[in-house]
Coordinates of C-alpha atoms (C1' of nucleotides) in Angstrom, one line a residue:
Chain A
M9 CA 157.7 -17.5 19.1
T10 CA 156.7 -18.1 22.4
S11 CA 152.9 -18.4 23.1
S12 CA 151.2 -14.7 23.8
P13 CA 150.8 -14.1 27.4
D14 CA 147.5 -14.0 29.4
F15 CA 146.3 -11.1 28.3
P16 CA 142.8 -11.0 29.6
Q17 CA 144.2 -11.8 33.1
M18 CA 146.4 -8.6 32.5
L19 CA 143.5 -6.9 31.4
R20 CA 141.8 -7.9 34.3
D21 CA 144.8 -7.2 36.8
A22 CA 145.2 -3.9 35.6
G23 CA 141.7 -3.4 36.7
L24 CA 140.3 -2.9 32.9
R25 CA 137.3 -4.5 31.3
V26 CA 138.5 -7.1 28.6
T27 CA 137.1 -6.2 25.3
R28 CA 137.5 -7.9 21.9
Q29 CA 138.8 -4.7 20.9
R30 CA 141.4 -4.5 23.4
L31 CA 142.9 -7.9 23.0
A32 CA 142.6 -7.6 19.2
V33 CA 145.0 -4.2 19.8
M34 CA 147.3 -6.3 22.3
D35 CA 147.8 -9.1 19.5
A36 CA 148.6 -6.7 16.9
L37 CA 151.3 -5.1 19.0
V38 CA 152.5 -8.4 19.9
E39 CA 152.6 -9.0 16.1
L40 CA 153.9 -5.3 14.6
A41 CA 157.3 -4.5 16.6
H42 CA 157.0 -0.8 16.9
A43 CA 153.6 -0.2 15.4
D44 CA 152.1 2.9 14.9
T45 CA 148.5 3.5 15.1
E46 CA 147.3 3.4 11.8
S47 CA 149.2 -0.1 11.1
V48 CA 147.5 -1.0 14.6
I49 CA 144.0 0.2 13.4
G50 CA 144.4 -1.9 9.9
V51 CA 145.8 -5.5 11.6
V52 CA 143.2 -5.0 14.5
R53 CA 140.5 -4.6 11.4
R54 CA 141.5 -7.6 9.9
D55 CA 139.9 -9.7 12.9
L56 CA 137.0 -7.3 13.6
P57 CA 136.4 -4.9 10.3
E58 CA 134.3 -2.9 12.3
V59 CA 136.6 -1.5 15.1
S60 CA 136.6 2.4 15.2
H61 CA 139.9 4.2 15.0
Q62 CA 138.7 5.9 18.1
A63 CA 138.5 2.6 20.0
V64 CA 142.3 1.8 19.1
Y65 CA 143.3 5.1 19.8
D66 CA 141.6 4.6 23.0
S67 CA 142.8 1.6 23.6
L68 CA 146.2 2.3 22.9
R69 CA 146.0 5.1 25.2
T70 CA 144.4 3.0 28.1
L71 CA 146.8 0.3 28.0
T72 CA 149.9 2.7 27.4
A73 CA 148.5 4.4 30.8
A74 CA 148.3 1.1 32.6
G75 CA 151.8 -0.1 31.6
L76 CA 150.8 -2.9 29.2
A77 CA 152.1 -1.0 26.4
R78 CA 154.9 1.3 26.1
R79 CA 154.6 4.5 23.7
I80 CA 157.5 5.6 21.8
Q81 CA 157.9 8.7 19.7
P82 CA 161.2 9.6 17.8
N83 CA 161.4 13.4 17.2
G84 CA 159.2 14.2 14.3
S85 CA 157.8 10.9 13.7
L86 CA 154.3 9.8 14.7
A87 CA 153.8 7.7 17.6
R88 CA 154.6 4.2 17.8
Y89 CA 153.8 1.5 20.2
E90 CA 154.9 -1.9 21.5
V91 CA 153.9 -4.2 24.2
R92 CA 155.9 -3.6 27.6
V93 CA 158.0 -6.8 28.2
G94 CA 159.4 -5.9 31.3
D95 CA 163.0 -6.0 30.0
N96 CA 165.2 -2.7 30.0
H97 CA 165.8 -2.3 26.2
H98 CA 166.4 0.9 24.1
H99 CA 165.7 1.9 20.9
L100 CA 167.8 2.1 17.8
V101 CA 166.3 4.5 14.9
C102 CA 167.4 5.1 11.6
R103 CA 167.6 8.9 10.6
S104 CA 167.3 8.4 6.8
C105 CA 164.4 5.7 6.9
G106 CA 162.8 5.9 10.5
E107 CA 163.2 2.3 11.3
I108 CA 163.3 1.2 14.9
T109 CA 165.4 -1.6 16.2
D110 CA 165.6 -3.0 19.9
V111 CA 168.8 -3.1 21.6
D112 CA 169.3 -4.4 25.4
C113 CA 170.7 -1.7 28.0
A114 CA 173.8 -0.2 27.2
V115 CA 175.3 -2.2 30.2
G116 CA 173.1 -5.1 31.3
E117 CA 172.3 -3.6 34.2
I118 CA 170.2 -0.4 34.5
P119 CA 172.8 2.2 35.1
C120 CA 171.3 4.6 32.8
L121 CA 168.6 4.9 35.2
T122 CA 171.1 6.8 37.3
A123 CA 171.4 10.4 36.3
S124 CA 174.9 12.0 37.4
D125 CA 172.5 14.4 39.0
D126 CA 168.6 14.3 39.5
H127 CA 167.8 17.6 40.1
G128 CA 165.3 17.0 42.7
Y129 CA 163.3 14.9 40.3
V130 CA 161.7 11.2 41.3
I131 CA 163.2 9.1 38.4
D132 CA 161.3 6.1 36.9
E133 CA 162.4 5.1 33.8
A134 CA 165.1 6.2 31.5
E135 CA 164.5 6.3 27.7
V136 CA 167.2 6.0 25.8
I137 CA 167.5 6.6 21.9
Y138 CA 170.2 5.6 19.7
W139 CA 170.1 7.9 16.5
G140 CA 171.9 7.0 13.5
L141 CA 171.6 4.7 10.2
C142 CA 170.5 1.1 9.3
P143 CA 172.9 -1.1 7.7
A144 CA 170.3 -0.8 4.4
C145 CA 170.7 2.8 4.6
S146 CA 174.4 3.1 5.8
A147 CA 175.0 1.0 2.7
D148 CA 173.2 3.2 0.3
S149 CA 175.1 6.6 1.4
A150 CA 178.2 4.6 0.9
G151 CA 178.9 3.9 -2.2
P152 CA 179.5 7.1 -4.5
E153 CA 177.7 5.6 -7.7
T154 CA 174.8 3.8 -5.6
N155 CA 172.1 5.4 -7.1
H156 CA 169.4 5.7 -5.0
P157 CA 166.7 8.6 -6.3
D158 CA 164.8 8.5 -3.1
P159 CA 166.1 7.2 0.0
T160 CA 163.7 8.1 2.1
P161 CA 160.2 7.5 0.2
R162 CA 158.2 6.6 3.9
Q163 CA 159.7 9.0 6.1
E164 CA 158.9 12.4 4.5
K165 CA 155.5 10.7 4.1
Q166 CA 155.2 10.5 7.8
R167 CA 156.5 14.0 8.7
R168 CA 153.9 14.6 11.2
V169 CA 154.2 15.9 14.3
Chain B
M13 CA 175.6 34.8 32.2
T14 CA 178.4 34.9 29.5
S15 CA 177.8 36.7 26.2
S16 CA 176.1 34.9 23.4
P17 CA 178.4 33.3 21.0
D18 CA 179.4 34.9 17.3
F19 CA 175.8 33.5 15.7
P20 CA 176.4 35.6 12.6
Q21 CA 179.8 33.5 12.0
M22 CA 178.2 30.1 13.2
L23 CA 175.4 30.5 10.5
R24 CA 178.4 31.9 8.0
D25 CA 180.3 28.6 8.9
A26 CA 177.3 26.2 8.7
G27 CA 176.8 27.7 4.6
L28 CA 173.7 30.0 5.8
R29 CA 173.0 33.2 5.1
V30 CA 172.9 35.6 8.0
T31 CA 169.4 37.2 8.6
R32 CA 167.5 38.9 11.2
Q33 CA 165.2 36.2 11.6
R34 CA 167.4 33.7 12.2
L35 CA 169.7 35.8 14.9
A36 CA 166.2 36.7 16.9
V37 CA 165.1 32.8 16.8
M38 CA 169.0 31.8 18.2
D39 CA 168.6 34.6 20.6
A40 CA 165.0 33.1 21.5
L41 CA 166.8 29.6 22.0
V42 CA 169.3 31.0 24.4
E43 CA 166.8 32.9 26.3
L44 CA 164.3 30.1 26.6
A45 CA 165.6 26.6 27.5
H46 CA 163.8 24.0 25.9
A47 CA 161.3 26.2 24.6
D48 CA 158.1 25.2 22.1
T49 CA 157.7 26.4 18.9
E50 CA 155.2 28.9 20.0
S51 CA 157.2 30.5 22.8
V52 CA 159.9 30.9 20.1
I53 CA 157.5 32.9 18.0
G54 CA 156.4 34.8 20.7
V55 CA 160.0 35.9 21.6
V56 CA 161.1 36.5 18.3
R57 CA 158.2 38.8 17.7
R58 CA 159.2 41.1 20.7
D59 CA 161.8 42.0 18.7
L60 CA 160.8 41.7 15.0
P61 CA 156.9 41.6 15.3
E62 CA 156.4 41.2 11.9
V63 CA 157.6 37.5 11.5
S64 CA 155.8 34.6 10.1
H65 CA 155.2 31.5 12.0
Q66 CA 156.5 30.0 8.8
A67 CA 159.8 32.0 9.1
V68 CA 160.5 30.4 12.4
Y69 CA 159.2 27.1 11.6
D70 CA 161.9 27.2 8.9
S71 CA 164.5 28.8 10.6
L72 CA 164.3 26.3 13.4
R73 CA 164.5 23.2 11.0
T74 CA 167.2 25.0 9.1
L75 CA 168.9 25.7 12.1
T76 CA 168.7 22.2 13.8
A77 CA 169.9 20.4 10.4
A78 CA 173.0 22.7 10.5
G79 CA 173.7 21.1 14.0
L80 CA 173.1 24.7 15.8
A81 CA 170.4 23.6 17.4
R82 CA 168.6 20.5 18.7
R83 CA 165.3 19.3 18.8
I84 CA 163.5 17.2 21.4
Q85 CA 160.4 16.0 21.3
P86 CA 159.4 14.2 24.8
N87 CA 156.2 11.8 24.1
G88 CA 152.8 12.8 23.8
S89 CA 154.3 16.8 23.9
L90 CA 155.0 19.4 20.9
A91 CA 158.3 19.9 19.7
R92 CA 161.0 21.6 21.6
Y93 CA 164.3 23.0 20.8
E94 CA 167.4 24.1 22.4
V95 CA 170.8 25.4 21.5
R96 CA 173.3 22.5 20.8
V97 CA 176.1 23.5 23.1
G98 CA 178.4 20.9 22.1
D99 CA 178.4 19.1 25.7
N100 CA 176.7 15.8 26.3
H101 CA 173.4 16.5 28.5
H102 CA 170.3 14.6 28.8
H103 CA 167.0 15.7 29.8
L104 CA 164.7 15.1 32.9
V105 CA 161.2 15.3 31.8
C106 CA 158.4 16.0 34.7
R107 CA 155.6 13.3 34.2
S108 CA 153.2 16.0 35.6
C109 CA 154.0 19.2 34.5
G110 CA 156.1 18.3 31.5
E111 CA 159.0 20.8 32.8
I112 CA 162.0 19.5 30.8
T113 CA 165.6 20.0 32.9
D114 CA 169.1 19.2 31.8
V115 CA 171.7 16.7 33.2
D116 CA 174.9 16.1 32.3
C117 CA 175.9 12.6 31.2
A118 CA 175.4 9.7 33.5
V119 CA 178.8 8.5 33.5
G120 CA 180.5 11.9 32.5
E121 CA 182.0 10.6 29.3
I122 CA 180.1 9.6 26.3
P123 CA 179.3 5.7 27.4
C124 CA 175.7 6.2 26.7
L125 CA 176.6 6.2 22.7
T126 CA 177.7 2.7 23.2
A127 CA 174.7 0.4 22.6
S128 CA 175.4 -3.4 23.6
D129 CA 174.4 -4.4 20.3
D130 CA 174.5 -1.9 17.1
H131 CA 172.4 -4.4 15.1
G132 CA 174.7 -3.1 12.2
Y133 CA 173.4 0.6 12.6
V134 CA 176.2 3.6 12.6
I135 CA 175.1 5.3 15.6
D136 CA 176.0 9.0 16.2
E137 CA 174.1 9.9 19.1
A138 CA 172.4 8.4 21.8
E139 CA 169.7 10.6 23.1
V140 CA 168.7 9.8 27.4
I141 CA 165.3 11.0 28.4
Y142 CA 164.4 10.7 32.4
W143 CA 160.9 10.3 32.8
G144 CA 159.7 11.4 36.5
L145 CA 158.3 13.6 38.4
C146 CA 159.6 17.3 39.1
P147 CA 159.9 18.4 42.8
A148 CA 157.3 20.7 42.5
C149 CA 155.1 17.9 41.4
S150 CA 156.6 15.1 43.8
A151 CA 155.7 17.5 46.6
D152 CA 152.2 17.8 45.7
S153 CA 151.5 14.0 45.4
A154 CA 153.4 13.6 48.4
G155 CA 151.0 14.7 51.4
P156 CA 147.9 13.2 51.3
E157 CA 145.8 16.4 52.2
T158 CA 148.2 18.7 49.7
N159 CA 145.0 19.9 48.0
H160 CA 146.3 20.0 44.4
P161 CA 143.0 20.3 42.2
D162 CA 144.5 20.7 39.4
P163 CA 148.3 19.5 39.0
T164 CA 148.3 19.4 35.4
P165 CA 146.9 22.2 34.2
R166 CA 149.4 23.0 31.0
Q167 CA 150.2 19.4 30.3
E168 CA 146.6 18.7 29.1
K169 CA 146.5 21.9 26.9
Q170 CA 149.5 20.5 25.6
R171 CA 148.4 17.2 24.6
R172 CA 149.0 17.5 20.5
V173 CA 151.3 15.3 18.5
Chain C
dG10 C1' 119.1 -12.1 33.5
dC11 C1' 119.6 -7.1 35.4
dC12 C1' 121.4 -2.8 35.9
dC13 C1' 125.1 -0.2 36.6
dT14 C1' 129.2 1.7 34.5
dT15 C1' 132.9 1.4 31.2
dT16 C1' 134.2 1.4 26.4
dC17 C1' 132.6 1.4 21.7
dT18 C1' 130.4 4.1 17.3
dT19 C1' 129.7 7.8 14.9
dG20 C1' 131.1 11.9 13.0
dA21 C1' 132.7 16.2 13.4
dA22 C1' 136.7 19.6 15.5
dT23 C1' 141.1 20.5 16.9
dG24 C1' 145.8 22.6 15.8
dA25 C1' 150.8 21.9 15.3
dG26 C1' 153.0 21.6 11.5
dT27 C1' 153.6 21.9 5.9
dC28 C1' 153.2 23.3 1.3
dA29 C1' 153.2 26.9 -2.7
dA30 C1' 153.9 31.4 -5.4
dG31 C1' 155.3 35.5 -5.2
dA32 C1' 157.6 39.0 -2.7
dC33 C1' 162.3 40.3 -0.5
dA34 C1' 166.8 40.6 0.7
dG35 C1' 171.9 38.6 1.5
dC36 C1' 176.0 38.1 -0.6
dC37 C1' 179.4 37.7 -4.9
dG38 C1' 181.8 39.5 -8.7
dT39 C1' 182.6 43.4 -11.5
Chain D
dA15 C1' 178.9 50.8 -4.3
dC16 C1' 175.2 48.2 -7.3
dG17 C1' 173.2 44.2 -9.7
dG18 C1' 171.9 40.1 -10.1
dC19 C1' 171.4 35.3 -8.4
dT20 C1' 170.0 32.1 -5.2
dG21 C1' 168.2 31.2 -1.0
dT22 C1' 164.6 33.2 2.5
dC23 C1' 160.8 35.3 4.2
dT24 C1' 155.7 36.5 3.8
dT25 C1' 151.1 35.0 2.8
dG26 C1' 147.5 32.0 2.9
dA27 C1' 145.2 27.8 2.6
dC28 C1' 145.8 23.1 3.4
dT29 C1' 146.7 18.3 5.8
dC30 C1' 145.9 14.8 9.0
dA31 C1' 147.1 12.6 13.6
dT32 C1' 144.7 12.6 17.4
dT33 C1' 141.2 14.8 20.2
dC34 C1' 136.4 15.9 21.7
dA35 C1' 131.4 14.6 22.4
dA36 C1' 127.3 12.3 22.9
dG37 C1' 124.5 8.5 22.1
dA38 C1' 124.4 3.4 21.7
dA39 C1' 126.8 -1.3 23.0
dA40 C1' 128.9 -4.7 25.9
dG41 C1' 131.3 -6.2 30.2
dG42 C1' 130.8 -7.9 35.0
dG43 C1' 129.2 -8.0 39.2
dC44 C1' 124.7 -9.2 41.6

DNA sequence: GCCCTTTCTTGAATGAGTCAAGACAGCCGT
DNA sequence: ACGGCTGTCTTGACTCATTCAAGAAAGGGC
């Protein structure tokens, strides 16, 4: 994996103060792809055991507002974050287990930014979410005798909106 | 506007019982485009003053599961619903006021259903959200002297996830 | 180093959405 | 038509991700 970008400089460039908490949050986002807030808190506390959840919430919001992170929130699941890498990728979300996977832009360029009729909107971003079943879950539901007593344990637990 | 479709029959076809509450919810979804749950409750209670919010929540979930309604939930705003009309349209969301507008599929067909790499997923739907500013909000932020003391009153209030 | 300002800690509040148990009402069979 | 079975609705309490508020702490320009 490439070494992490210069986060302190990125924060400074965004006009934000460089704090240990924010750096830890960004490291956590790099480590955990599509992490929910709770996971971020967990990883951040591995380095800074005393961080408050409030600091993490605030950092995530600040980083998102500054364009350094991106917030995604598929229907019915809790908020997830990823570092914004500048490319134009979208997401595959499994309807069964909720897993999220990156996909490159469907056509290779950014045609998806062009709506057929913009209704007067000034569009700055197109967000695409592909819904379906991940390989594991589609395999589960394929065989009739596959015996999967609880195919969506975490999903049910996460149902907070 | 065209007369509403045969909701009772649609419910029956979906294997659901036909109840006044569900019909009222579907009527409300037709009347209110992209309605949040609270609005739906309000409209439903105009006809059936005694409905419980629980019945509306349950109806919305049931209708969504049956494919008669569709749930959309742009980042950071609360859940919204629309009747599923069978066409392949997407949404424009204003970053400032949160307004949602329908757009037809970008290319006229459903190419957006084709991810460049499906990562083994069985994809059944592609959801596209275009982010930007609606005509009113972009007009507000255009002129320097436009004087808009509170450009996002409702948005701030809605910030529940 | 100092001071100003932003950010973090602490702790409580908010409120959309969920759960549970009993009352009620579609709908099927007779 | 009517009764009963079963799926829905009412009622009311609860959950918990996220936000709010106020004071303490720590960046960073001078």
